[in-house]
Amino acid sequence: MKRIMLKTGIILSLTFYVCSGWAFTVNDSLGQHKFVAPAQKVVTLNWGATEEVIELGVVPLGIADINGYQEWVVHPQLPQSQDVGSRSEPNLEVLYHLKPDLIIIGSGQKQLLSQLQSIAPVLYFDNFRKDHNNIQAIDASFIELARALGKEQQAIERLDRREKKIKQLSDQLHKKFGSHIPETTLIRFASESHVRVYGKNSTVEAALKKLGIKSALDIQPSQWGQVQRPITDLSKINNGIVLYVEPFQYEAKLKSMPLWRYLPFVQKHHVGPVGPVWTYGGSISIEYIAKAITHSLLNISY
């Protein structure tokens, strides 16, 4: 067992094995997998994995739901790749003809395992669970995924860059707000009357903490780090800031409704949009969330 501390203080435990006939092993949520050589032709059926593979400079052979990624995730931008169908029901015939040497899936996709394993080796990273620390799992799986691609050192360096970038963003916020950045809660609209509120065990909470921001609404840990609440529950936020993730197709209609207009933070204009970011993603999505939050807060009068 080898323990690595990044320059920013993140500690990762990396296990190395040398087995006759095998170059290295990779650990996922199912256990240990042996590899002869780094994977070259990779298919990602999970948007978090797609983000991370691209961040490592690898162009996926196939990606699930490209149109959805471009609308909801956006960053990092997708290279030219083959759309292999939806995340829940990928096109197995397309996958078979692509002949990948590795398929990567994530939380909520375990039911695909048996079918996918008949096509190629599969890595399954079940990072979002209520019974563990999601952020530790996400960062550890990024290193494991990178090892499968022969990009382990690049992943360690990218995590260091993430921490440095978020520190720069935090400095910008402190320059505007002083020593106490306003408490902030991030939401995603589920409908005109309900919102998903992000809290403990979410990538959003990780981004806020790294920026030095406390949440304006206490949300207990859950699998995805979020709970669905009536919009009226947001009335508990008096002095904090509420940011909402775009897109939301009924945004204009909602803003015209008394239900929204009479919320304390709305009346104080302590509310603003956040550009598309994927709040259920991988290690580097935390940086994109932090960047989007910072941009919004810098444009709010408080």
Short mmCIF file of C-alpha atoms in Angstrom, two decimals, residues 1-16 139-140 143-144 147 151-160:
data_model
loop_
_atom_site.label_atom_id
_atom_site.label_comp_id
_atom_site.label_asym_id
_atom_site.label_seq_id
_atom_site.Cartn_x
_atom_site.Cartn_y
_atom_site.Cartn_z
CA MET A 1 0.00 0.00 0.00
CA LYS A 2 1.38 3.39 -0.98
CA ARG A 3 -0.06 6.61 0.47
CA ILE A 4 0.32 9.77 -1.59
CA MET A 5 -0.31 13.25 -0.23
CA LEU A 6 -1.01 15.81 -2.94
CA LYS A 7 0.49 19.29 -2.61
CA THR A 8 -2.93 20.53 -1.56
CA GLY A 9 -3.24 18.05 1.30
CA ILE A 10 -5.45 15.41 -0.32
CA ILE A 11 -4.32 11.95 0.77
CA LEU A 12 -4.87 9.01 -1.52
CA SER A 13 -4.08 5.39 -0.79
CA LEU A 14 -2.90 3.58 -3.88
CA THR A 15 -2.39 -0.16 -4.03
CA PHE A 16 0.12 -1.63 -6.46
CA ASP A 139 -11.43 11.35 -5.82
CA ALA A 140 -10.21 7.80 -5.18
CA ILE A 143 -7.11 7.83 -9.62
CA GLU A 144 -8.23 4.24 -10.25
CA ARG A 147 -4.57 4.04 -13.77
CA LYS A 151 -2.79 8.37 -16.75
CA GLU A 152 -2.33 8.07 -12.99
CA GLN A 153 0.24 10.86 -12.65
CA GLN A 154 -1.89 13.15 -14.82
CA ALA A 155 -4.85 12.55 -12.50
CA ILE A 156 -2.82 13.44 -9.39
CA GLU A 157 -1.61 16.63 -11.06
CA ARG A 158 -5.15 17.49 -12.20
CA LEU A 159 -6.46 17.18 -8.64
CA ASP A 160 -3.72 19.54 -7.48
#
